[in-house]
Amino acid sequence: MKIIKYPTEAERAEILRRPAIDTHSLYEAVGRIIERVRSKGDVALRRYAHEFDGVEFEDFAVSELEFDDAERSVSKELKDAIAIAKANIEKFHVAEKPEPYRVETTPGVTCWKKWLPIERVGIYIPAGSAPLFSTVLMLAIPARLAGCREIVMCSPPQPDGKVNAATLYAAKVCGISKVFKIGGAQAIAALGCGTETVPQVYKIFGPGNQYVTEAKLQVMRWGVAIDMPAGPSEVAVFADETAVPSFVAADLLSQAEHGADSQVILVSTSIDLITESLSEIERQVSKLSRKEIAQKALANSTAVLVASVQDGLDLLNEYAPEHLIIACEKTEQLAEKITNAGSVFLGNFSCESAGDYASGTNHTLPTNGSARAFSGVSVLSFMKSITYQSLTKDGIAKLGPTIETLATAEGLDAHRAAVSIRREWIGA
Amino acid sequence: MKIIKYPTEAERAEILRRPAIDTHSLYEAVGRIIERVRSKGDVALRRYAHEFDGVEFEDFAVSELEFDDAERSVSKELKDAIAIAKANIEKFHVAEKPEPYRVETTPGVTCWKKWLPIERVGIYIPAGSAPLFSTVLMLAIPARLAGCREIVMCSPPQPDGKVNAATLYAAKVCGISKVFKIGGAQAIAALGCGTETVPQVYKIFGPGNQYVTEAKLQVMRWGVAIDMPAGPSEVAVFADETAVPSFVAADLLSQAEHGADSQVILVSTSIDLITESLSEIERQVSKLSRKEIAQKALANSTAVLVASVQDGLDLLNEYAPEHLIIACEKTEQLAEKITNAGSVFLGNFSCESAGDYASGTNHTLPTNGSARAFSGVSVLSFMKSITYQSLTKDGIAKLGPTIETLATAEGLDAHRAAVSIRREWIGA
């Protein structure tokens, strides 16, 4: 990790910069995959399974038997842990119930709003360097709580042609029975367009590499919604001299092990905390199974010494990290001043991995600075709202002239006429 | 309007089909505009103002003087109508206040969630065939209620180099002072990337033609959020023999006058209602100033006779119209059965133009079938949520083993270690 002390404007811009991707070449490559899945359906999916995953399929659907095998192969200990995580995620997510509301805006003009589940949703679970069964919980639980009628899951097949056992078990305990062994951009295309086997869905959720993200952006052109454009995972740690260097190091490493492109930032008012944490990283990294990945990520990472707590907050709010750990005195006060972040972890005992798995918050969070405008996944992400209005005769008599004036000013005659014809009819 | 009686499966599919756009040629053309604005900033904007709008600019910003001129040129009657619409829109929108909530999911593990305004938002107001000052109200009012710190508006210049007076007046009464005379894809690029003059924003709202929509989709690649991908405007009318044919005709025409690509559908259980409404359309259309546009839209439109109310509901829910007028007996009961729509208008006196201008609901709604997954604009659209978690020593002691098991099963050592090091430290 590079240390930057009291960054200049240019250094600050450098810290805030996110890695760029060559979207143009991605656009072409992914566009071809989508077009082929759209026009050839299952035939294209079989071809990609052979080409990208090295497996031959007649049927992509995970069978009852495969679900049962998966369940048998998952240990009792893991099952218990999944049950605890599931209970916590449910407890936190169920508490956000969007309420309908109704307002009479003008006598005789009543407007209301109501939230409904999105009827068909798709969940994509990657299986690249790690089988992310925890993401099944994070997406399927709010989908169930929202009341989605059909939840379709896709996950890439392993070389043996199966989906990871823990992933399937997690799907089963969340009540998902439609799981397809399809990965990458072709899975997003299948969910977005539908094929003979895979049902078309209205919104697609889940992380993935840049092909998956590009495919999600492309299917938006047909009115398919997506959770968010996902980039490499990130953590920022804001620590002062009350933080524990070995904890800070462990937290930075737990993000760094995700991938060589992981974004890791340490911001502190204490140079001692920075140097001690960096020494701790050296000590801890050698013990990790994924140490090469973590080391690559750390090589591109920065520790920033700031002149004041306010400077640190300004930098972090502008950076808008996916995960933000605040290991400082008065954490609650500082957390109040955070305006842009996906999820915030307060104090020395709130490590990011708690939120990644089991605290109850969602781990599908906005990356790449998009926390400035996007929220993490919640029950609301699986719902949409509809507004309603009902005007009585009195309502249109009272509000009609206003509507007529506004429509006339916009040059929209027929809009005005739709009101006038009603006012004439009732003699208003 | 074509009449389809008791549609076959093939006819049904035809009714449900939305117009397709050639996204590939759009991608290239819009990509070039964005790239030029990104690399050349204001210079590119000046060039496009000359090329597309036929105006020469030194400064794009609307001046104090221009705001004052606009205010003087708007009639007292229009000002009063804008005031009434604004009051209704505020009354309805302010009622949706997302509440923070907090849950202790495990003893010592507390999670909470809070909504915050998106700090900088951009609003695009088109000015093609009609000056849409009503859209200023529909976007600026919820932005203000959400508490957005910076609201930047772009609208194309008229041939005289000014922005439409009513549009500027509406901006002023909503407290928007940063308005730029920029239109089309270049406006979206300026808001998405920022230039010397135009501040970069985190989320872009507003309707527009297919270039604008494509530009919105492309800026999402850099983590900029958008309200929704907008397509041609739509209305579906569900009417039975209790409906008034002249009202039905007026409502269909008020959508048809928007543009030749407007989508208009009449669904009814009564062939008499259909034929009478179509005759009424013939009578009414000749009086409209935009009759050529309306006639073109109607030429592509369909009236569908359905065998039962349930058949009608099924068709409409699958179609997912932007606007749905229910002019039937027992409207409230039928409205309860609508699962996909942007905004619903109940009864004979609730014309679409009421919601377009002044009932209080938002008129920025999902089109093109995207109401299956997208919601109309609301205060929430201008906010994002952050989740928080705080674990005490007891919390990590209790939940720690679960997190360790899950992290181990995902092969993420460092995630496990971040917990283990804390448990060792506290001797748990």
Tab-separated table of N, CA and C in Angstrom, chain A residues 24 27 77 84 88 91-92 95-96 101 105-106 111 113 119 130-134 202 214 221 225 251 254 257-258 284 289-290 339-346 348-351 353 356-357 359 361 372-375 378 384-391 402 405 407 410-415 421-422, chain B residues 24 27 77 84 88 91-92 95-96 101 105-106 111 113 119 130-134 202 214 221 251 254 257-258 284 289-290 339-346 348-351 353 356-357 359 361 372-375 378 384-391 402 405 407 410-415 421-422:
chain	number	residue	atom	x	y	z
A	24	HIS	N	-16.266	-0.151	-24.964
A	24	HIS	CA	-16.627	-0.333	-26.372
A	24	HIS	C	-16.422	-1.776	-26.845
A	27	TYR	N	-19.021	-3.898	-25.333
A	27	TYR	CA	-20.331	-3.705	-25.959
A	27	TYR	C	-20.514	-4.650	-27.146
A	77	GLU	N	-22.876	-28.208	10.147
A	77	GLU	CA	-22.359	-26.926	10.659
A	77	GLU	C	-22.705	-25.782	9.691
A	84	ILE	N	-28.833	-19.345	10.669
A	84	ILE	CA	-28.683	-18.143	11.517
A	84	ILE	C	-28.604	-16.889	10.641
A	88	ASN	N	-31.283	-13.641	10.541
A	88	ASN	CA	-30.905	-12.235	10.741
A	88	ASN	C	-31.262	-11.374	9.532
A	91	LYS	N	-34.949	-10.815	9.588
A	91	LYS	CA	-35.355	-9.886	10.651
A	91	LYS	C	-35.129	-8.443	10.230
A	92	PHE	N	-33.960	-8.185	9.610
A	92	PHE	CA	-33.668	-6.803	9.217
A	92	PHE	C	-34.504	-6.378	8.011
A	95	ALA	N	-38.435	-5.601	8.243
A	95	ALA	CA	-38.818	-4.384	8.966
A	95	ALA	C	-39.107	-3.213	8.025
A	96	GLU	N	-38.616	-3.296	6.795
A	96	GLU	CA	-38.912	-2.226	5.836
A	96	GLU	C	-40.114	-2.604	4.992
A	101	TYR	N	-50.308	4.889	0.909
A	101	TYR	CA	-50.832	6.127	1.513
A	101	TYR	C	-51.792	6.805	0.558
A	105	THR	N	-55.941	15.758	-2.426
A	105	THR	CA	-55.139	16.948	-2.718
A	105	THR	C	-56.018	18.177	-2.942
A	106	THR	N	-57.236	17.943	-3.420
A	106	THR	CA	-58.222	19.001	-3.676
A	106	THR	C	-59.550	18.330	-3.342
A	111	CYS	N	-55.697	10.948	-4.369
A	111	CYS	CA	-54.567	10.249	-4.977
A	111	CYS	C	-54.014	9.253	-3.976
A	113	LYS	N	-51.079	5.695	-3.410
A	113	LYS	CA	-49.928	4.964	-3.921
A	113	LYS	C	-49.799	3.659	-3.172
A	119	GLU	N	-43.435	-9.209	-10.447
A	119	GLU	CA	-43.927	-10.586	-10.515
A	119	GLU	C	-42.842	-11.617	-10.822
A	130	ALA	N	-14.852	-17.808	-6.135
A	130	ALA	CA	-15.467	-18.313	-4.899
A	130	ALA	C	-16.944	-18.571	-5.163
A	131	PRO	N	-17.509	-19.662	-4.615
A	131	PRO	CA	-18.948	-19.920	-4.784
A	131	PRO	C	-19.711	-19.002	-3.837
A	132	LEU	N	-20.474	-18.054	-4.353
A	132	LEU	CA	-21.070	-17.029	-3.488
A	132	LEU	C	-22.485	-17.402	-3.041
A	133	PHE	N	-22.581	-18.503	-2.262
A	133	PHE	CA	-23.924	-18.891	-1.816
A	133	PHE	C	-24.542	-17.841	-0.907
A	134	SER	N	-23.702	-17.021	-0.248
A	134	SER	CA	-24.259	-15.968	0.619
A	134	SER	C	-25.084	-14.980	-0.200
A	202	TYR	N	-38.581	-9.659	-15.313
A	202	TYR	CA	-38.737	-8.211	-15.473
A	202	TYR	C	-37.590	-7.429	-14.833
A	214	GLU	N	-22.077	-5.601	-18.257
A	214	GLU	CA	-22.388	-5.038	-19.577
A	214	GLU	C	-23.696	-5.638	-20.118
A	221	ARG	N	-32.182	-1.888	-22.356
A	221	ARG	CA	-32.754	-1.267	-23.566
A	221	ARG	C	-34.125	-1.819	-23.899
A	225	ALA	N	-35.416	-4.183	-15.939
A	225	ALA	CA	-34.733	-3.422	-14.897
A	225	ALA	C	-33.552	-4.227	-14.349
A	251	ASP	N	-9.321	-6.232	8.146
A	251	ASP	CA	-10.457	-5.740	7.353
A	251	ASP	C	-10.020	-5.377	5.934
A	254	SER	N	-9.508	-8.531	4.059
A	254	SER	CA	-10.714	-9.294	3.716
A	254	SER	C	-11.382	-8.701	2.476
A	257	GLU	N	-8.807	-9.733	-0.680
A	257	GLU	CA	-8.800	-11.113	-1.189
A	257	GLU	C	-9.896	-11.377	-2.217
A	258	HIS	N	-10.865	-10.440	-2.348
A	258	HIS	CA	-11.951	-10.647	-3.313
A	258	HIS	C	-11.433	-10.777	-4.738
A	284	GLN	N	0.023	-10.536	8.370
A	284	GLN	CA	-1.170	-11.377	8.187
A	284	GLN	C	-1.300	-11.971	6.776
A	289	SER	N	-4.807	-18.072	2.111
A	289	SER	CA	-4.804	-18.958	0.939
A	289	SER	C	-4.867	-18.157	-0.351
A	290	ARG	N	-5.502	-16.989	-0.307
A	290	ARG	CA	-5.616	-16.167	-1.516
A	290	ARG	C	-4.644	-14.988	-1.462
A	339	THR	N	-22.514	10.896	4.041
A	339	THR	CA	-23.610	11.162	3.102
A	339	THR	C	-23.610	10.189	1.917
A	340	ASN	N	-22.480	9.558	1.636
A	340	ASN	CA	-22.409	8.637	0.499
A	340	ASN	C	-21.651	7.365	0.879
A	341	ALA	N	-22.360	6.265	0.981
A	341	ALA	CA	-21.726	4.966	1.249
A	341	ALA	C	-22.784	3.903	1.038
A	342	GLY	N	-22.356	2.678	0.751
A	342	GLY	CA	-23.311	1.591	0.617
A	342	GLY	C	-23.761	1.099	1.982
A	343	SER	N	-22.780	0.623	2.782
A	343	SER	CA	-23.092	0.149	4.130
A	343	SER	C	-21.959	0.586	5.059
A	344	VAL	N	-22.324	0.991	6.272
A	344	VAL	CA	-21.356	1.540	7.221
A	344	VAL	C	-21.219	0.593	8.411
A	345	PHE	N	-19.977	0.358	8.856
A	345	PHE	CA	-19.670	-0.549	9.952
A	345	PHE	C	-19.059	0.274	11.078
A	346	LEU	N	-19.696	0.276	12.239
A	346	LEU	CA	-19.301	1.198	13.301
A	346	LEU	C	-18.519	0.509	14.408
A	348	ASN	N	-14.865	-0.903	16.595
A	348	ASN	CA	-13.799	-1.881	16.411
A	348	ASN	C	-14.283	-3.316	16.206
A	349	PHE	N	-15.541	-3.593	16.562
A	349	PHE	CA	-15.995	-4.984	16.476
A	349	PHE	C	-16.965	-5.244	15.322
A	350	SER	N	-17.105	-4.237	14.454
A	350	SER	CA	-18.022	-4.389	13.320
A	350	SER	C	-17.213	-4.570	12.036
A	351	CYS	N	-16.745	-5.783	11.811
A	351	CYS	CA	-15.939	-6.037	10.622
A	351	CYS	C	-16.850	-6.185	9.390
A	353	SER	N	-16.920	-8.417	7.219
A	353	SER	CA	-17.432	-9.766	6.965
A	353	SER	C	-18.715	-10.060	7.750
A	356	ASP	N	-21.161	-8.909	5.338
A	356	ASP	CA	-21.110	-9.755	4.140
A	356	ASP	C	-21.952	-11.011	4.315
A	357	TYR	N	-22.050	-11.491	5.557
A	357	TYR	CA	-22.697	-12.774	5.775
A	357	TYR	C	-23.927	-12.771	6.667
A	359	SER	N	-24.909	-10.145	9.635
A	359	SER	CA	-25.443	-9.151	10.591
A	359	SER	C	-26.928	-8.919	10.321
A	361	THR	N	-27.894	-6.907	7.351
A	361	THR	CA	-27.960	-5.954	6.234
A	361	THR	C	-27.657	-6.693	4.929
A	372	ARG	N	-23.314	7.240	-4.471
A	372	ARG	CA	-23.799	8.638	-4.472
A	372	ARG	C	-25.268	8.695	-4.894
A	373	ALA	N	-25.719	7.711	-5.657
A	373	ALA	CA	-27.100	7.770	-6.164
A	373	ALA	C	-27.874	6.458	-6.020
A	374	PHE	N	-27.166	5.331	-5.838
A	374	PHE	CA	-27.838	4.031	-5.746
A	374	PHE	C	-27.882	3.558	-4.288
A	375	SER	N	-28.881	2.747	-3.979
A	375	SER	CA	-28.993	2.122	-2.671
A	375	SER	C	-28.628	0.655	-2.794
A	378	SER	N	-32.727	-4.177	-1.243
A	378	SER	CA	-33.641	-4.326	-0.108
A	378	SER	C	-34.943	-4.918	-0.625
A	384	LYS	N	-42.401	-2.549	-7.047
A	384	LYS	CA	-42.558	-1.278	-7.759
A	384	LYS	C	-43.829	-0.653	-7.220
A	385	SER	N	-43.957	0.648	-7.390
A	385	SER	CA	-45.158	1.301	-6.877
A	385	SER	C	-46.064	1.717	-8.028
A	386	ILE	N	-47.340	1.764	-7.734
A	386	ILE	CA	-48.327	2.280	-8.686
A	386	ILE	C	-49.062	3.433	-8.001
A	387	THR	N	-49.294	4.521	-8.727
A	387	THR	CA	-50.128	5.601	-8.186
A	387	THR	C	-51.523	5.502	-8.787
A	388	TYR	N	-52.488	6.062	-8.068
A	388	TYR	CA	-53.891	6.023	-8.476
A	388	TYR	C	-54.492	7.399	-8.242
A	389	GLN	N	-55.496	7.746	-9.026
A	389	GLN	CA	-56.250	8.946	-8.724
A	389	GLN	C	-57.699	8.742	-9.104
A	390	SER	N	-58.553	9.333	-8.279
A	390	SER	CA	-59.976	9.250	-8.530
A	390	SER	C	-60.561	10.645	-8.348
A	391	LEU	N	-61.183	11.167	-9.404
A	391	LEU	CA	-61.809	12.486	-9.333
A	391	LEU	C	-63.327	12.311	-9.365
A	402	THR	N	-57.883	24.646	-13.988
A	402	THR	CA	-56.414	24.644	-13.850
A	402	THR	C	-55.782	23.749	-14.915
A	405	THR	N	-55.975	25.321	-18.390
A	405	THR	CA	-54.991	26.401	-18.575
A	405	THR	C	-53.597	25.831	-18.852
A	407	ALA	N	-52.770	22.782	-19.962
A	407	ALA	CA	-52.720	22.056	-21.237
A	407	ALA	C	-52.654	23.034	-22.406
A	410	GLU	N	-49.246	24.405	-22.869
A	410	GLU	CA	-48.311	23.452	-23.477
A	410	GLU	C	-48.710	23.122	-24.911
A	411	GLY	N	-49.765	23.732	-25.386
A	411	GLY	CA	-50.190	23.502	-26.772
A	411	GLY	C	-50.817	22.136	-26.980
A	412	LEU	N	-51.333	21.546	-25.901
A	412	LEU	CA	-51.906	20.200	-26.013
A	412	LEU	C	-53.436	20.280	-25.918
A	413	ASP	N	-54.041	20.593	-27.050
A	413	ASP	CA	-55.496	20.743	-27.178
A	413	ASP	C	-56.312	19.579	-26.650
A	414	ALA	N	-55.907	18.371	-27.041
A	414	ALA	CA	-56.723	17.202	-26.699
A	414	ALA	C	-56.679	16.951	-25.192
A	415	HIS	N	-55.560	17.335	-24.567
A	415	HIS	CA	-55.485	17.227	-23.110
A	415	HIS	C	-56.526	18.151	-22.462
A	421	ILE	N	-64.802	18.424	-22.079
A	421	ILE	CA	-65.962	17.600	-22.422
A	421	ILE	C	-66.650	17.075	-21.160
A	422	ARG	N	-65.868	16.814	-20.131
A	422	ARG	CA	-66.443	16.359	-18.856
A	422	ARG	C	-67.117	17.522	-18.123
B	24	HIS	N	-28.481	-0.213	-32.219
B	24	HIS	CA	-27.067	-0.246	-32.575
B	24	HIS	C	-26.619	1.054	-33.245
B	27	TYR	N	-26.446	3.686	-30.675
B	27	TYR	CA	-25.291	3.526	-29.787
B	27	TYR	C	-24.079	4.257	-30.339
B	77	GLU	N	-52.954	34.116	-15.298
B	77	GLU	CA	-53.775	32.900	-15.289
B	77	GLU	C	-52.891	31.649	-15.237
B	84	ILE	N	-51.463	26.168	-8.322
B	84	ILE	CA	-52.398	25.127	-7.843
B	84	ILE	C	-51.812	23.734	-8.099
B	88	ASN	N	-50.771	20.815	-5.243
B	88	ASN	CA	-51.276	19.436	-5.236
B	88	ASN	C	-50.134	18.424	-5.322
B	91	LYS	N	-48.463	18.263	-1.982
B	91	LYS	CA	-49.283	17.580	-0.977
B	91	LYS	C	-49.182	16.067	-1.116
B	92	PHE	N	-49.230	15.586	-2.368
B	92	PHE	CA	-49.179	14.131	-2.559
B	92	PHE	C	-47.759	13.600	-2.320
B	95	ALA	N	-46.159	13.293	1.350
B	95	ALA	CA	-46.734	12.271	2.226
B	95	ALA	C	-45.900	10.988	2.249
B	96	GLU	N	-45.061	10.812	1.236
B	96	GLU	CA	-44.196	9.622	1.245
B	96	GLU	C	-42.843	9.971	1.840
B	101	TYR	N	-35.173	2.983	10.168
B	101	TYR	CA	-35.581	1.953	11.121
B	101	TYR	C	-34.353	1.206	11.634
B	105	THR	N	-30.698	-7.651	15.445
B	105	THR	CA	-30.959	-8.953	14.827
B	105	THR	C	-30.482	-10.104	15.700
B	106	THR	N	-29.455	-9.836	16.521
B	106	THR	CA	-28.866	-10.813	17.430
B	106	THR	C	-28.438	-9.964	18.636
B	111	CYS	N	-28.623	-3.303	13.488
B	111	CYS	CA	-28.564	-2.850	12.097
B	111	CYS	C	-29.602	-1.754	11.907
B	113	LYS	N	-31.122	1.527	8.982
B	113	LYS	CA	-31.155	2.027	7.616
B	113	LYS	C	-31.736	3.424	7.626
B	119	GLU	N	-27.127	14.071	-3.502
B	119	GLU	CA	-26.696	15.460	-3.363
B	119	GLU	C	-26.851	16.289	-4.631
B	130	ALA	N	-43.729	20.250	-27.955
B	130	ALA	CA	-44.469	20.999	-26.936
B	130	ALA	C	-43.497	21.374	-25.818
B	131	PRO	N	-43.595	22.584	-25.255
B	131	PRO	CA	-42.733	22.953	-24.123
B	131	PRO	C	-43.279	22.309	-22.864
B	132	LEU	N	-42.535	21.394	-22.267
B	132	LEU	CA	-43.105	20.600	-21.173
B	132	LEU	C	-42.782	21.192	-19.805
B	133	PHE	N	-43.294	22.400	-19.547
B	133	PHE	CA	-43.009	23.012	-18.236
B	133	PHE	C	-43.620	22.210	-17.100
B	134	SER	N	-44.687	21.437	-17.388
B	134	SER	CA	-45.276	20.618	-16.323
B	134	SER	C	-44.265	19.591	-15.804
B	202	TYR	N	-25.164	13.161	-10.052
B	202	TYR	CA	-25.107	11.739	-9.740
B	202	TYR	C	-26.299	10.960	-10.303
B	214	GLU	N	-30.967	6.926	-25.053
B	214	GLU	CA	-29.736	6.175	-25.284
B	214	GLU	C	-28.574	6.805	-24.497
B	221	ARG	N	-22.938	3.632	-17.490
B	221	ARG	CA	-21.677	2.883	-17.445
B	221	ARG	C	-20.656	3.493	-16.496
B	251	ASP	N	-60.020	10.844	-24.149
B	251	ASP	CA	-58.842	10.335	-23.444
B	251	ASP	C	-57.855	9.679	-24.410
B	254	SER	N	-56.132	12.391	-26.279
B	254	SER	CA	-55.170	13.204	-25.518
B	254	SER	C	-53.828	12.476	-25.409
B	257	GLU	N	-52.223	12.660	-29.274
B	257	GLU	CA	-51.651	13.917	-29.763
B	257	GLU	C	-50.190	14.107	-29.329
B	258	HIS	N	-49.706	13.277	-28.384
B	258	HIS	CA	-48.318	13.426	-27.919
B	258	HIS	C	-47.314	13.239	-29.057
B	284	GLN	N	-64.266	14.113	-32.923
B	284	GLN	CA	-63.446	15.025	-32.113
B	284	GLN	C	-62.103	15.359	-32.756
B	289	SER	N	-55.706	20.855	-32.940
B	289	SER	CA	-54.608	21.536	-33.637
B	289	SER	C	-53.525	20.529	-34.037
B	290	ARG	N	-53.385	19.461	-33.257
B	290	ARG	CA	-52.369	18.467	-33.564
B	290	ARG	C	-53.003	17.226	-34.191
B	339	THR	N	-51.893	-5.261	-11.541
B	339	THR	CA	-50.579	-5.551	-10.967
B	339	THR	C	-49.453	-4.811	-11.685
B	340	ASN	N	-49.675	-4.375	-12.919
B	340	ASN	CA	-48.627	-3.674	-13.663
B	340	ASN	C	-49.193	-2.448	-14.370
B	341	ALA	N	-48.812	-1.273	-13.904
B	341	ALA	CA	-49.212	-0.020	-14.557
B	341	ALA	C	-48.399	1.092	-13.917
B	342	GLY	N	-48.243	2.191	-14.630
B	342	GLY	CA	-47.548	3.341	-14.053
B	342	GLY	C	-48.476	4.113	-13.133
B	343	SER	N	-49.597	4.602	-13.683
B	343	SER	CA	-50.578	5.335	-12.884
B	343	SER	C	-51.965	4.962	-13.374
B	344	VAL	N	-52.888	4.817	-12.418
B	344	VAL	CA	-54.229	4.346	-12.727
B	344	VAL	C	-55.247	5.466	-12.468
B	345	PHE	N	-56.193	5.629	-13.390
B	345	PHE	CA	-57.214	6.676	-13.315
B	345	PHE	C	-58.567	6.009	-13.192
B	346	LEU	N	-59.260	6.280	-12.095
B	346	LEU	CA	-60.478	5.532	-11.788
B	346	LEU	C	-61.742	6.319	-12.079
B	348	ASN	N	-65.250	7.691	-14.495
B	348	ASN	CA	-65.508	8.506	-15.684
B	348	ASN	C	-64.948	9.924	-15.607
B	349	PHE	N	-64.634	10.396	-14.409
B	349	PHE	CA	-64.197	11.790	-14.290
B	349	PHE	C	-62.703	11.931	-14.026
B	350	SER	N	-61.976	10.815	-14.108
B	350	SER	CA	-60.532	10.854	-13.873
B	350	SER	C	-59.809	10.721	-15.200
B	351	CYS	N	-59.695	11.828	-15.924
B	351	CYS	CA	-59.018	11.776	-17.219
B	351	CYS	C	-57.509	11.793	-17.009
B	353	SER	N	-55.316	13.608	-18.355
B	353	SER	CA	-54.713	14.937	-18.256
B	353	SER	C	-54.754	15.485	-16.830
B	356	ASP	N	-51.598	14.206	-15.609
B	356	ASP	CA	-50.490	14.810	-16.349
B	356	ASP	C	-50.107	16.164	-15.754
B	357	TYR	N	-51.090	16.856	-15.181
B	357	TYR	CA	-50.837	18.229	-14.746
B	357	TYR	C	-51.023	18.513	-13.271
B	359	SER	N	-53.411	16.542	-10.593
B	359	SER	CA	-54.088	15.801	-9.522
B	359	SER	C	-53.166	15.682	-8.307
B	361	THR	N	-50.331	13.307	-8.466
B	361	THR	CA	-49.417	12.196	-8.753
B	361	THR	C	-48.357	12.655	-9.753
B	372	ARG	N	-43.710	-3.090	-15.406
B	372	ARG	CA	-43.622	-4.401	-14.740
B	372	ARG	C	-42.559	-4.391	-13.638
B	373	ALA	N	-41.571	-3.507	-13.771
B	373	ALA	CA	-40.471	-3.503	-12.789
B	373	ALA	C	-40.095	-2.110	-12.287
B	374	PHE	N	-40.484	-1.068	-13.022
B	374	PHE	CA	-40.114	0.294	-12.626
B	374	PHE	C	-41.306	1.013	-11.993
B	375	SER	N	-41.009	1.969	-11.117
B	375	SER	CA	-42.024	2.830	-10.530
B	375	SER	C	-41.925	4.207	-11.165
B	378	SER	N	-40.794	9.642	-7.721
B	378	SER	CA	-41.332	10.072	-6.434
B	378	SER	C	-40.198	10.704	-5.640
B	384	LYS	N	-31.293	8.049	-1.685
B	384	LYS	CA	-30.720	6.708	-1.660
B	384	LYS	C	-30.633	6.317	-0.190
B	385	SER	N	-30.561	5.024	0.086
B	385	SER	CA	-30.497	4.597	1.478
B	385	SER	C	-29.108	4.079	1.813
B	386	ILE	N	-28.755	4.225	3.065
B	386	ILE	CA	-27.499	3.651	3.577
B	386	ILE	C	-27.868	2.718	4.724
B	387	THR	N	-27.232	1.554	4.784
B	387	THR	CA	-27.420	0.676	5.938
B	387	THR	C	-26.212	0.807	6.877
B	388	TYR	N	-26.438	0.483	8.135
B	388	TYR	CA	-25.406	0.606	9.163
B	388	TYR	C	-25.463	-0.641	10.024
B	389	GLN	N	-24.337	-1.023	10.603
B	389	GLN	CA	-24.369	-2.050	11.615
B	389	GLN	C	-23.317	-1.787	12.673
B	390	SER	N	-23.692	-2.121	13.898
B	390	SER	CA	-22.766	-1.936	15.007
B	390	SER	C	-22.797	-3.201	15.847
B	391	LEU	N	-21.618	-3.835	15.986
B	391	LEU	CA	-21.524	-5.047	16.797
B	391	LEU	C	-20.751	-4.723	18.064
B	402	THR	N	-20.647	-18.173	13.374
B	402	THR	CA	-21.474	-18.304	12.170
B	402	THR	C	-20.765	-17.693	10.969
B	405	THR	N	-17.816	-19.816	9.820
B	405	THR	CA	-18.229	-21.012	9.067
B	405	THR	C	-18.594	-20.664	7.622
B	407	ALA	N	-17.711	-17.957	5.859
B	407	ALA	CA	-16.551	-17.469	5.103
B	407	ALA	C	-15.669	-18.641	4.678
B	410	GLU	N	-17.050	-20.409	1.738
B	410	GLU	CA	-16.866	-19.671	0.481
B	410	GLU	C	-15.382	-19.558	0.105
B	411	GLY	N	-14.520	-20.150	0.919
B	411	GLY	CA	-13.087	-20.121	0.604
B	411	GLY	C	-12.470	-18.745	0.818
B	412	LEU	N	-13.104	-17.927	1.649
B	412	LEU	CA	-12.586	-16.572	1.866
B	412	LEU	C	-11.940	-16.478	3.260
B	413	ASP	N	-10.685	-16.898	3.323
B	413	ASP	CA	-9.894	-16.937	4.565
B	413	ASP	C	-9.845	-15.628	5.316
B	414	ALA	N	-9.575	-14.551	4.563
B	414	ALA	CA	-9.369	-13.268	5.220
B	414	ALA	C	-10.666	-12.762	5.834
B	415	HIS	N	-11.805	-13.124	5.220
B	415	HIS	CA	-13.102	-12.771	5.805
B	415	HIS	C	-13.258	-13.462	7.170
B	421	ILE	N	-9.630	-12.798	14.581
B	421	ILE	CA	-8.676	-11.935	15.298
B	421	ILE	C	-9.390	-11.130	16.384
B	422	ARG	N	-10.632	-10.772	16.143
B	422	ARG	CA	-11.408	-10.034	17.153
B	422	ARG	C	-11.844	-10.975	18.279
